[in-house]
Coordinates of C-alpha atoms in Angstrom, one line a residue:
M679 CA 100.9 75.0 100.8
L680 CA 101.0 79.3 101.0
S681 CA 101.3 79.5 97.2
I682 CA 101.6 82.5 95.1
R683 CA 101.6 81.7 90.8
D684 CA 102.0 84.3 88.7
I685 CA 100.3 87.3 90.2
S686 CA 99.7 90.5 88.7
F687 CA 97.4 93.8 90.3
S688 CA 97.7 97.4 89.4
M689 CA 95.7 100.5 92.1
E690 CA 95.5 103.0 90.5
G691 CA 97.1 102.9 87.3
R692 CA 100.7 101.8 89.1
P693 CA 101.7 97.9 88.5
L694 CA 103.1 96.8 92.1
F695 CA 103.1 92.8 91.1
E696 CA 104.2 91.5 87.9
G697 CA 104.1 87.9 87.2
A698 CA 104.9 87.6 91.2
S699 CA 105.6 84.1 92.3
A700 CA 106.3 81.8 95.8
Q701 CA 105.3 79.2 97.4
I702 CA 106.1 79.5 101.1
P703 CA 106.0 76.2 103.0
T704 CA 103.6 75.2 105.9
G705 CA 104.0 76.0 109.2
K706 CA 107.2 79.2 108.5
I707 CA 107.3 82.1 110.0
V708 CA 108.0 84.3 107.1
G709 CA 109.4 87.9 107.3
V710 CA 107.5 90.3 104.1
V711 CA 110.3 93.1 103.6
G712 CA 110.8 95.4 100.8
R713 CA 110.9 99.2 100.6
N714 CA 107.5 101.2 101.4
G715 CA 105.1 101.6 99.0
T716 CA 106.1 98.8 97.0
G717 CA 102.0 97.0 97.8
K718 CA 103.1 95.0 101.1
T719 CA 99.6 95.3 102.4
T720 CA 98.2 94.6 99.1
L721 CA 99.6 91.2 99.4
F722 CA 97.9 90.4 102.7
R723 CA 94.8 91.7 101.6
T724 CA 95.4 90.5 97.9
I725 CA 96.2 86.5 100.2
R726 CA 93.1 87.3 101.8
S727 CA 90.1 87.9 98.6
E728 CA 89.8 91.9 99.6
L729 CA 91.5 93.1 96.5
P730 CA 90.5 91.1 93.0
L731 CA 93.7 89.7 91.1
D732 CA 94.4 90.8 87.9
G733 CA 96.7 88.5 86.5
G734 CA 97.1 85.2 88.3
D735 CA 95.5 83.6 91.4
I736 CA 97.4 82.8 95.6
E737 CA 96.1 78.8 96.6
T738 CA 95.5 78.3 100.6
P739 CA 95.1 75.1 102.1
K740 CA 91.7 73.6 102.3
R741 CA 89.8 75.0 105.4
A742 CA 92.7 77.0 106.3
R743 CA 91.3 79.7 108.7
I744 CA 93.6 82.9 108.0
G745 CA 93.6 85.6 110.8
G746 CA 95.4 89.6 111.4
A747 CA 95.4 92.5 114.0
A748 CA 92.1 94.3 113.7
Q749 CA 93.3 97.7 113.6
E750 CA 92.1 97.8 117.4
A751 CA 89.9 96.4 119.2
P752 CA 85.8 97.7 120.1
A753 CA 86.2 99.5 123.1
T754 CA 83.2 97.7 124.9
E755 CA 82.8 96.5 128.6
V756 CA 83.7 93.3 127.9
S757 CA 87.2 93.0 130.2
L758 CA 90.3 92.3 127.8
L759 CA 90.3 88.8 128.7
E760 CA 87.1 87.6 127.9
T761 CA 87.7 89.5 124.4
V762 CA 90.2 87.5 123.3
L763 CA 88.8 83.8 125.4
T764 CA 86.2 84.8 122.5
A765 CA 88.7 85.2 119.2
D766 CA 88.6 81.3 119.1
E767 CA 86.1 80.9 117.8
E768 CA 85.0 77.3 117.4
R769 CA 85.8 77.2 121.7
A770 CA 83.7 80.8 122.4
A771 CA 80.8 78.8 120.4
L772 CA 81.6 74.6 121.9
V773 CA 81.6 76.5 126.1
A774 CA 78.5 78.5 124.7
E775 CA 76.4 75.7 123.8
A776 CA 77.8 73.2 126.1
E777 CA 75.4 75.6 128.3
I778 CA 72.2 74.7 126.4
A779 CA 72.9 70.4 124.8
A780 CA 71.1 68.3 126.6
D781 CA 71.5 65.5 124.5
P782 CA 74.3 63.0 125.8
H783 CA 75.9 62.3 122.9
R784 CA 76.8 65.5 122.3
I785 CA 77.6 67.0 125.0
A786 CA 80.4 64.4 124.4
E787 CA 81.0 65.4 121.4
I788 CA 81.4 68.7 123.1
Q789 CA 83.8 67.6 125.2
T790 CA 85.8 65.5 123.6
R791 CA 86.0 68.6 120.4
L792 CA 87.5 71.5 123.7
V793 CA 89.7 68.6 125.2
D794 CA 91.1 68.0 120.5
I795 CA 91.5 71.9 121.1
D796 CA 93.0 72.5 124.9
A797 CA 89.9 74.8 125.4
H798 CA 90.3 73.8 129.2
S799 CA 94.2 75.5 129.4
A800 CA 92.0 78.9 127.4
E801 CA 92.6 81.3 130.3
A802 CA 95.5 80.5 131.1
R803 CA 96.7 81.5 127.5
A804 CA 94.8 84.1 126.8
A805 CA 96.2 85.7 130.6
A806 CA 100.1 84.4 129.1
I807 CA 99.5 86.6 125.7
L808 CA 98.0 89.4 127.0
N809 CA 100.7 89.6 130.3
G810 CA 103.1 89.5 127.2
L811 CA 102.0 92.5 125.9
G812 CA 102.1 94.1 129.0
F813 CA 99.0 93.7 130.7
D814 CA 99.1 92.5 134.3
A815 CA 96.2 90.8 136.1
E816 CA 94.7 93.7 137.4
A817 CA 94.2 95.3 133.9
Q818 CA 93.7 92.0 132.2
Q819 CA 89.6 92.3 133.8
R820 CA 89.2 95.8 133.1
A821 CA 86.5 96.7 130.1
C822 CA 88.5 97.4 126.8
A823 CA 86.9 100.5 127.4
E824 CA 88.8 102.5 129.8
F825 CA 91.9 101.7 127.6
S826 CA 93.1 104.4 124.7
G827 CA 93.9 102.9 120.9
G828 CA 96.6 102.3 121.8
W829 CA 96.9 100.0 123.9
R830 CA 93.2 98.3 122.6
M831 CA 95.5 97.2 118.8
R832 CA 97.4 94.5 121.3
V833 CA 94.5 93.8 122.6
A834 CA 93.7 93.4 119.2
L835 CA 96.9 91.2 118.5
A836 CA 97.1 89.0 121.6
A837 CA 93.0 87.8 120.3
V838 CA 94.2 87.1 116.7
L839 CA 97.1 85.1 118.5
F840 CA 95.3 83.6 120.8
S841 CA 93.2 82.3 117.2
R842 CA 96.3 80.4 116.6
P843 CA 95.0 81.0 112.7
D844 CA 96.2 78.3 110.2
L845 CA 97.4 81.5 108.4
L846 CA 98.6 84.9 110.3
L847 CA 99.5 87.5 108.8
L848 CA 100.7 90.0 110.7
D849 CA 101.7 93.8 109.1
E850 CA 104.0 95.8 111.5
P851 CA 103.1 94.3 114.8
T852 CA 105.5 96.1 117.0
N853 CA 105.0 99.8 115.8
Y854 CA 102.6 99.9 118.8
L855 CA 104.5 97.9 121.0
D856 CA 107.0 99.3 122.9
L857 CA 110.3 97.5 123.2
E858 CA 109.2 94.8 126.1
G859 CA 106.4 94.6 124.0
T860 CA 108.5 93.4 120.7
M861 CA 110.8 91.4 122.7
W862 CA 107.8 88.9 124.2
L863 CA 106.8 88.7 120.7
E864 CA 110.6 88.0 119.0
S865 CA 109.7 85.1 121.4
F866 CA 106.1 84.0 120.7
L867 CA 107.0 84.1 117.0
A868 CA 110.0 81.5 116.8
R869 CA 107.7 79.7 118.5
Y870 CA 104.6 79.4 116.1
P871 CA 103.2 75.8 115.5
A872 CA 101.4 77.3 112.0
T873 CA 102.3 79.9 108.9
A874 CA 102.6 82.8 109.5
L875 CA 104.1 86.2 107.1
V876 CA 105.2 89.5 109.1
I877 CA 105.5 92.9 107.4
S878 CA 108.1 94.1 109.8
H879 CA 111.2 96.4 109.4
D880 CA 112.5 95.1 113.1
R881 CA 115.7 94.0 111.8
D882 CA 116.2 91.8 115.2
L883 CA 112.7 90.3 115.1
L884 CA 113.5 89.2 111.6
N885 CA 116.1 87.5 112.5
R886 CA 115.2 86.1 115.8
A887 CA 111.1 85.0 115.2
V888 CA 111.6 84.0 110.5
G889 CA 113.1 80.9 108.7
G890 CA 112.4 82.9 106.2
I891 CA 112.6 85.8 104.1
L892 CA 109.8 86.7 101.3
H893 CA 111.7 89.9 99.2
L894 CA 108.6 92.4 97.0
H895 CA 111.2 94.0 94.6
N896 CA 110.3 95.3 91.3
R897 CA 107.3 94.1 91.2
K898 CA 108.7 90.3 91.5
L899 CA 108.6 88.0 95.1
T900 CA 112.0 85.8 96.5
Y901 CA 112.0 83.4 98.8
Y902 CA 115.1 83.4 100.5
A903 CA 115.4 81.2 103.5
G904 CA 116.8 82.1 106.9
G905 CA 116.6 85.1 108.5
Y906 CA 117.2 88.5 107.7
D907 CA 120.9 89.0 107.8
A908 CA 121.6 85.3 105.5
F909 CA 118.9 87.4 103.0
D910 CA 120.7 90.8 103.0
K911 CA 124.1 88.5 102.9
T912 CA 122.6 86.7 99.6
R913 CA 121.5 89.7 98.2
R914 CA 124.3 92.2 98.2
E915 CA 126.2 89.2 96.7
K916 CA 123.3 88.5 94.1
L917 CA 124.1 92.6 93.6
A918 CA 127.3 91.9 93.3
N919 CA 127.4 89.1 91.0
Q920 CA 124.7 91.2 88.6
A921 CA 127.3 93.7 88.4
A922 CA 130.1 91.6 87.8
A923 CA 128.7 89.8 84.9
A924 CA 127.2 92.5 83.3
K925 CA 130.4 94.3 82.9
K926 CA 132.2 91.3 81.6
Q927 CA 129.9 91.4 78.8
D928 CA 130.3 94.9 78.3
A929 CA 133.9 94.7 77.9
A930 CA 133.3 91.1 75.1
R931 CA 130.4 93.3 73.2
A932 CA 132.7 96.1 73.3
H933 CA 135.9 94.1 71.9
L934 CA 133.1 92.1 69.0
Q935 CA 131.7 95.6 68.0
S936 CA 135.2 97.4 67.2
F937 CA 136.2 94.2 65.7
V938 CA 133.5 94.2 63.0
D939 CA 134.1 99.0 62.9
R940 CA 137.5 97.7 61.1
F941 CA 136.8 95.4 59.7
R942 CA 133.5 95.4 57.6
A943 CA 134.4 97.1 55.3
K944 CA 137.8 94.7 54.7
A945 CA 137.2 91.5 52.0
T946 CA 138.7 89.1 54.0
K947 CA 136.7 89.8 57.1
A948 CA 133.5 89.9 55.7
K949 CA 132.5 87.3 56.8
Q950 CA 134.2 87.0 60.4
A951 CA 132.7 90.5 61.2
Q952 CA 129.5 88.7 60.4
A953 CA 129.7 86.0 62.7
R954 CA 130.8 89.0 65.3
L955 CA 127.7 90.6 64.3
K956 CA 125.5 86.9 64.5
M957 CA 127.1 86.4 68.1
L958 CA 126.2 90.2 69.0
A959 CA 122.4 89.6 68.1
K960 CA 122.5 86.4 70.1
M961 CA 124.2 87.8 73.4
E962 CA 121.5 88.5 75.9
P963 CA 121.8 91.7 77.6
I964 CA 122.1 91.3 80.6
A965 CA 120.4 93.5 83.8
A966 CA 122.7 94.5 87.0
E967 CA 119.9 95.0 88.9
V968 CA 121.1 98.1 90.6
E969 CA 119.7 98.3 94.4
G970 CA 118.4 102.9 94.7
S971 CA 120.1 104.0 96.9
V972 CA 119.6 105.3 100.7
A973 CA 118.9 109.3 101.4
P974 CA 121.4 110.0 104.6
F975 CA 121.0 110.8 107.7
Q976 CA 123.4 114.9 108.1
F977 CA 123.7 116.3 112.1
E978 CA 126.0 119.1 111.9
K979 CA 128.6 119.6 114.3
P980 CA 127.9 120.6 117.4
Q981 CA 130.1 122.5 119.4
E982 CA 131.8 120.9 122.1
L983 CA 130.5 122.2 126.0
A984 CA 132.3 121.9 129.1
P985 CA 130.8 117.9 130.9
P986 CA 128.6 117.4 132.5
I987 CA 125.5 118.9 129.9
V988 CA 122.6 118.0 132.5
A989 CA 122.7 117.8 135.7
L990 CA 119.9 116.2 137.7
E991 CA 120.2 116.0 141.4
D992 CA 117.5 114.7 143.9
A993 CA 114.8 116.0 141.5
S994 CA 111.3 114.2 140.7
A995 CA 109.4 115.0 138.1
G996 CA 105.2 114.5 137.0
Y997 CA 102.0 116.3 135.8
G998 CA 99.1 118.2 138.5
G999 CA 101.1 117.9 141.7
T1000 CA 102.1 114.2 141.2
P1001 CA 105.1 112.7 141.3
V1002 CA 105.9 109.7 138.2
L1003 CA 109.6 110.1 138.4
S1004 CA 111.2 110.8 141.9
N1005 CA 114.5 111.3 143.7
L1006 CA 116.6 111.4 140.4
S1007 CA 120.3 112.1 140.7
L1008 CA 122.1 111.8 137.0
R1009 CA 124.4 112.8 134.0
I1010 CA 124.8 113.3 131.3
D1011 CA 128.0 113.1 129.0
Q1012 CA 128.5 115.6 125.3
D1013 CA 129.9 112.5 124.3
D1014 CA 126.6 109.6 126.0
R1015 CA 125.0 107.1 124.1
I1016 CA 122.0 106.8 126.6
A1017 CA 118.7 104.6 125.5
L1018 CA 116.2 104.1 127.9
L1019 CA 114.4 101.1 128.8
G1020 CA 110.9 100.3 130.3
A1021 CA 107.3 99.8 129.5
N1022 CA 105.0 102.4 128.6
G1023 CA 103.9 104.1 130.8
E1024 CA 107.0 103.6 133.9
G1025 CA 108.4 107.7 132.9
K1026 CA 110.3 107.3 129.4
S1027 CA 109.0 110.3 127.8
T1028 CA 108.2 111.9 131.0
F1029 CA 112.5 112.2 131.9
A1030 CA 112.6 113.2 127.9
K1031 CA 110.6 115.9 128.2
L1032 CA 112.5 116.6 132.2
I1033 CA 115.4 116.8 130.8
S1034 CA 114.4 118.8 127.4
N1035 CA 113.1 121.5 129.3
R1036 CA 109.7 121.1 128.4
L1037 CA 109.2 119.8 131.9
A1038 CA 110.4 121.7 135.2
P1039 CA 111.1 119.5 137.7
M1040 CA 108.9 119.0 140.7
T1041 CA 111.8 119.3 143.5
G1042 CA 115.2 118.9 143.5
S1043 CA 117.1 120.8 140.9
L1044 CA 118.3 120.5 137.0
R1045 CA 121.2 121.6 135.7
A1046 CA 122.2 122.7 132.3
S1047 CA 125.1 124.7 130.4
S1048 CA 124.0 127.3 128.9
K1049 CA 124.3 126.8 126.0
L1050 CA 123.1 123.5 125.4
K1051 CA 121.6 123.4 122.6
I1052 CA 118.8 120.4 121.8
G1053 CA 116.3 118.6 120.0
Y1054 CA 114.0 116.2 120.0
F1055 CA 112.2 114.3 118.2
A1056 CA 108.6 112.7 119.2
Q1057 CA 106.6 110.7 116.4
H1058 CA 103.1 112.6 117.8
Q1059 CA 104.4 115.8 116.0
L1060 CA 104.0 113.8 112.9
D1061 CA 99.9 115.8 113.6
E1062 CA 101.0 119.5 114.4
L1063 CA 102.7 119.7 110.5
T1064 CA 101.1 122.3 109.7
L1065 CA 99.0 120.8 106.2
G1066 CA 98.8 122.4 102.9
E1067 CA 102.4 123.8 104.3
T1068 CA 105.6 122.4 101.9
P1069 CA 109.1 121.2 104.1
I1070 CA 110.8 125.4 102.7
D1071 CA 107.7 127.0 103.9
H1072 CA 108.5 124.3 107.8
I1073 CA 112.5 125.4 107.8
R1074 CA 111.9 129.3 106.1
R1075 CA 110.7 129.3 109.9
H1076 CA 113.8 129.1 110.9
R1077 CA 115.7 130.6 108.2
R1078 CA 113.6 133.3 107.5
D1079 CA 116.3 135.8 105.2
M1080 CA 118.1 132.4 103.5
P1081 CA 117.4 132.0 99.7
P1082 CA 115.1 129.2 98.6
A1083 CA 118.2 127.4 96.2
K1084 CA 120.0 127.2 101.2
L1085 CA 116.6 126.0 102.3
R1086 CA 117.2 123.3 99.7
A1087 CA 120.7 122.4 100.3
L1088 CA 119.6 122.7 103.6
L1089 CA 116.6 119.8 103.4
G1090 CA 118.6 117.6 101.4
A1091 CA 121.0 116.8 103.8
G1092 CA 118.0 114.8 105.6
G1093 CA 118.0 112.5 102.6
I1094 CA 114.8 115.7 101.7
G1095 CA 114.8 115.6 97.3
A1096 CA 114.2 118.8 95.8
D1097 CA 110.8 117.2 94.3
T1098 CA 109.2 116.8 98.0
A1099 CA 110.2 120.1 99.0
E1100 CA 107.8 121.5 97.8
S1101 CA 104.7 119.3 98.3
P1102 CA 102.5 120.0 100.2
V1103 CA 103.1 117.9 103.6
E1104 CA 99.9 116.2 103.8
T1105 CA 100.7 114.2 100.5
L1106 CA 104.3 113.0 101.7
S1107 CA 104.6 109.8 103.2
G1108 CA 105.0 108.4 106.8
G1109 CA 108.9 108.5 106.5
Q1110 CA 108.9 111.4 104.5
K1111 CA 107.9 113.6 107.0
A1112 CA 109.7 112.1 109.3
R1113 CA 112.7 112.8 108.1
L1114 CA 111.0 116.2 108.3
L1115 CA 110.7 116.8 111.7
M1116 CA 114.6 115.2 112.2
R1117 CA 116.0 118.0 109.9
L1118 CA 113.5 119.8 112.0
A1119 CA 114.6 119.3 115.0
T1120 CA 118.2 119.2 114.5
L1121 CA 118.8 121.9 112.6
D1122 CA 120.6 124.1 115.1
A1123 CA 123.4 122.1 115.5
P1124 CA 122.0 120.7 119.3
Q1125 CA 124.9 118.8 121.1
M1126 CA 122.1 116.6 122.3
I1127 CA 119.4 114.5 120.5
I1128 CA 116.0 112.8 121.8
L1129 CA 114.4 110.6 120.2
D1130 CA 111.3 108.9 120.9
E1131 CA 110.7 106.0 118.7
P1132 CA 111.6 107.8 115.2
T1133 CA 112.0 104.5 113.6
N1134 CA 107.9 103.9 113.2
H1135 CA 107.8 105.3 109.8
L1136 CA 111.6 104.5 108.9
D1137 CA 112.4 100.9 106.7
I1138 CA 115.6 99.0 107.1
E1139 CA 117.9 100.9 104.6
S1140 CA 116.4 104.2 106.8
R1141 CA 116.7 102.5 109.9
E1142 CA 120.6 101.6 108.5
A1143 CA 120.5 105.3 107.3
L1144 CA 120.0 106.8 110.7
I1145 CA 122.4 104.4 112.7
R1146 CA 124.8 105.4 110.6
G1147 CA 124.6 109.2 111.1
L1148 CA 124.1 109.1 114.2
S1149 CA 127.6 107.3 114.1
D1150 CA 128.9 110.4 112.7
Y1151 CA 127.3 112.8 115.1
E1152 CA 129.5 114.5 118.6
G1153 CA 126.8 114.7 120.4
A1154 CA 124.5 113.2 123.3
V1155 CA 122.3 110.9 122.4
I1156 CA 118.4 110.0 124.5
L1157 CA 116.8 107.2 122.7
I1158 CA 113.4 105.5 123.5
S1159 CA 112.5 103.7 121.0
H1160 CA 110.8 99.6 120.1
D1161 CA 114.3 98.7 118.2
P1162 CA 116.5 96.5 118.9
H1163 CA 118.6 96.5 116.9
L1164 CA 118.7 99.9 116.6
V1165 CA 119.5 100.4 120.3
E1166 CA 122.0 98.3 120.1
A1167 CA 123.9 100.2 117.5
V1168 CA 123.1 103.3 118.3
A1169 CA 123.4 102.8 122.4
D1170 CA 127.0 102.7 124.6
R1171 CA 124.7 102.7 127.9
L1172 CA 121.1 101.8 129.0
W1173 CA 119.4 102.7 131.6
L1174 CA 116.0 101.8 132.6
V1175 CA 112.4 104.2 134.2
R1176 CA 111.0 101.4 136.4
S1177 CA 108.7 102.1 139.3
G1178 CA 109.5 106.4 139.2
K1179 CA 113.4 105.0 139.0
V1180 CA 115.5 105.6 136.6
E1181 CA 119.1 103.7 137.1
P1182 CA 121.5 102.4 135.1
F1183 CA 121.2 99.2 134.2
D1184 CA 123.4 96.9 135.2
G1185 CA 124.0 94.9 131.8
D1186 CA 123.1 94.8 128.5
M1187 CA 120.7 93.9 125.5
A1188 CA 120.3 90.4 126.1
D1189 CA 120.5 90.4 129.9
Y1190 CA 117.4 93.2 130.0
R1191 CA 115.9 90.8 127.5
T1192 CA 116.0 87.9 129.5
L1193 CA 114.3 90.0 132.5
L1194 CA 111.9 91.2 130.3
L1195 CA 110.9 87.1 129.3
S1196 CA 111.4 85.5 132.5
E1197 CA 108.9 88.5 134.1
R1198 CA 106.5 88.0 131.3
G1199 CA 106.9 84.3 129.9
G1200 CA 108.9 82.8 127.4
A1201 CA 112.6 83.0 128.1
S1202 CA 114.3 80.6 126.4
K1203 CA 118.3 79.1 127.4
S1204 CA 119.7 80.9 124.1
E1205 CA 118.1 83.8 125.6
K1206 CA 120.4 83.7 127.9
S1207 CA 123.3 83.3 127.3
A1208 CA 123.8 84.9 123.8
G1209 CA 124.8 89.3 124.3
R1210 CA 127.7 88.5 125.9
T1211 CA 129.5 90.2 122.0
K1212 CA 126.9 92.9 121.5
K1213 CA 127.7 93.7 124.4
I1214 CA 131.6 94.0 124.7
Q1215 CA 130.5 96.2 120.5
R1216 CA 128.8 98.1 122.6
R1217 CA 131.1 99.0 125.1
S1218 CA 134.1 98.9 122.2
S1219 CA 131.6 101.4 121.0
A1220 CA 132.0 104.4 124.3
D1221 CA 135.6 103.2 124.3
A1222 CA 137.0 104.2 120.3
R1223 CA 134.3 107.3 120.8
K1224 CA 136.9 108.5 123.7
A1225 CA 139.7 107.6 121.7
L1226 CA 139.0 109.2 119.2
A1227 CA 138.4 112.3 120.8
P1228 CA 141.2 113.7 121.2
L1229 CA 142.3 113.0 117.8
R1230 CA 138.9 115.8 117.1
E1231 CA 140.4 118.3 119.3
E1232 CA 143.8 118.3 117.3
V1233 CA 141.9 118.7 114.3
K1234 CA 139.2 121.3 115.6
A1235 CA 142.9 123.3 116.9
A1236 CA 144.7 122.6 113.9
E1237 CA 141.2 124.8 112.1
Q1238 CA 140.7 127.0 114.6
R1239 CA 144.5 127.9 114.2
I1240 CA 144.5 128.5 110.5
Q1241 CA 141.1 130.4 110.4
K1242 CA 143.2 132.6 112.8
I1243 CA 145.3 133.0 110.6
E1244 CA 143.8 133.4 107.7
E1245 CA 142.4 136.4 109.7
M1246 CA 145.2 137.9 110.0
R1247 CA 146.7 138.1 106.2
D1248 CA 143.7 139.4 104.9
K1249 CA 143.7 142.3 107.3
I1250 CA 146.9 142.6 106.3
D1251 CA 145.3 142.9 102.2
V1252 CA 143.4 145.4 103.6
L1253 CA 146.0 147.1 104.4
L1254 CA 148.0 146.5 101.5
A1255 CA 145.3 147.3 99.0
D1256 CA 145.2 151.2 100.9
P1257 CA 145.7 153.8 98.0
T1258 CA 147.1 156.1 101.0
L1259 CA 150.0 153.2 101.9
Y1260 CA 152.1 153.9 98.9
Q1261 CA 152.7 157.8 100.1
K1262 CA 154.6 157.0 103.1
G1263 CA 157.5 155.1 101.3
P1264 CA 159.1 151.8 100.2
D1265 CA 159.8 151.4 104.0
E1266 CA 156.4 150.6 104.8
I1267 CA 155.4 148.8 102.0
S1268 CA 158.0 147.0 102.4
K1269 CA 157.0 145.7 106.2
L1270 CA 153.8 145.0 105.5
Q1271 CA 154.7 142.6 102.7
K1272 CA 157.4 140.8 104.6
K1273 CA 154.7 140.3 107.1
R1274 CA 152.4 139.1 105.0
A1275 CA 154.9 136.4 103.3
E1276 CA 155.8 135.3 106.8
I1277 CA 152.1 134.8 106.9
M1278 CA 152.4 132.8 104.0
D1279 CA 154.2 130.5 105.2
G1280 CA 152.7 130.0 108.9
L1281 CA 149.7 129.6 107.0
D1282 CA 151.6 126.5 105.2
R1283 CA 152.5 125.2 107.4
A1284 CA 149.0 125.0 109.6
E1285 CA 147.5 123.6 107.2
S1286 CA 149.6 120.7 106.4
I1287 CA 149.7 119.7 110.4
W1288 CA 146.0 120.4 110.1
M1289 CA 146.2 118.0 107.3
D1290 CA 148.0 115.9 108.9
A1291 CA 145.7 115.9 112.0
E1292 CA 143.3 115.1 109.9
S1293 CA 144.6 111.6 107.8
R1294 CA 145.6 110.1 110.7
L1295 CA 141.6 110.8 112.2
E1296 CA 140.2 109.4 110.0
A1297 CA 143.0 106.9 109.7
A1298 CA 141.7 106.0 112.8
Q1299 CA 137.3 106.4 112.1
T1300 CA 138.7 103.2 109.4
E1301 CA 140.5 101.2 111.7
L1302 CA 137.1 101.5 114.6

């Protein structure tokens, strides 16, 4: 059992833990959650004894091996498979000793121990883990130095998973995985034979792979049994109960204080008043814990365009004359919500660049509406922000004549507060930078938003805020993400990018998970039968948006009607304000006044129609 007892720790004068305690049962897979900046990574460092505690202690089982993924595997000439195999230090040492041992007794001991630790299946296990993380048999024989840093991070993860430490510590392991690698990791962790703590903002992983949640909040640790959804429900009920108890106590205190105030001066009531004062003094205040709110994502309503907004006919795309994708014949409408599936390197980002006009088709054609505006968000753009400049400076380049107050309002709509707006970008958190990039990408009310891994730096609450924002957005969404929950919540169409093709996937995320795990290993019967509800929900989401379209059109038409009538009224007002009018006689004045009265009657009717349409739209949205 991992025992955390009354620990306290401060970093640069800021307390991260104060009297925090938790007990983690042996053999449990536990998700570690909490807002960004609360100290989750620091907790891991204290468990590994890399940081000395200010107080309290952390006790791990005796002789327990603690393991966590390195930043990335070293860029050596050693093959991926050998790199992973050497991560099991005991096996590597025994194998090396077996080659030189001469004493028959020692040889027997070595072979017995190799059998005990299942060393003879090691190569197959290592290969299976590498395959699950996206390395085929050919790649596993290549040298680590041939792969980029991102891929070597996967090798480092494969190495620690293969070594099977008694206490596995994983800090945001899905951040450098694709959707396919994330799904495989969920399945692997669910079957992990020892204790594991996993810091993650991936809601699906926290529901599928873990049996407990360790919540870090207000410098305290609280352990909850079950996955993330169970934790979320329990915590919400706890907060609601605290708020209700605090409200009830406030009412009781007010009642007692009222009695004291009324009768303290009366001799006949003095004793009762004193008694109530004592009751007030003994009444321990109930602090209603307030969950900090998360800033919303708001996207401007785009102008509606005739479908399709993008059409591809037998198009191909690639680099340097070599096609990555070919024979693309697809269309995108403004109400489409499409998630691109496929392993890293298959061409998802290439397709995103193609439809956003960042890459010209090599053959075939791409037709897009002449008025189409596209917002493009990609994680690599975090490095393209200008150091030394503030979010205000960045947005001012797009709105040069706009006063600072309105610039701050635009940033505020993207969840960037007044204090953050004036801070240099290098001091912002990853989540704040992501919000700034999202705001810049959608500033001009685009009809289509392309999101390439938008959640890497967002915590769970911010991811939910993004889902709500995209649900309200009235344009097309093209999504590339390793977060299955985000894909399931946002997309109602799935396109598979594989073997140089982009084709609609005939199934839902549960079907894709089953397909993927059957190819990479790890599929279970439950995986094969799960997801029908999700499929229905996704189709219902598409149907819901189509059902709301006529009501939105009605509201839009009513708004346009009001605008035209107001323009007519304003023209009459200009004429009535002209001094020369009153030299033309009462008939002309009367005619204009009568016309204005008719216009105002028409405006009243138009506003009534608009209010009715708006009410019906809101009611329909609530029902859906």
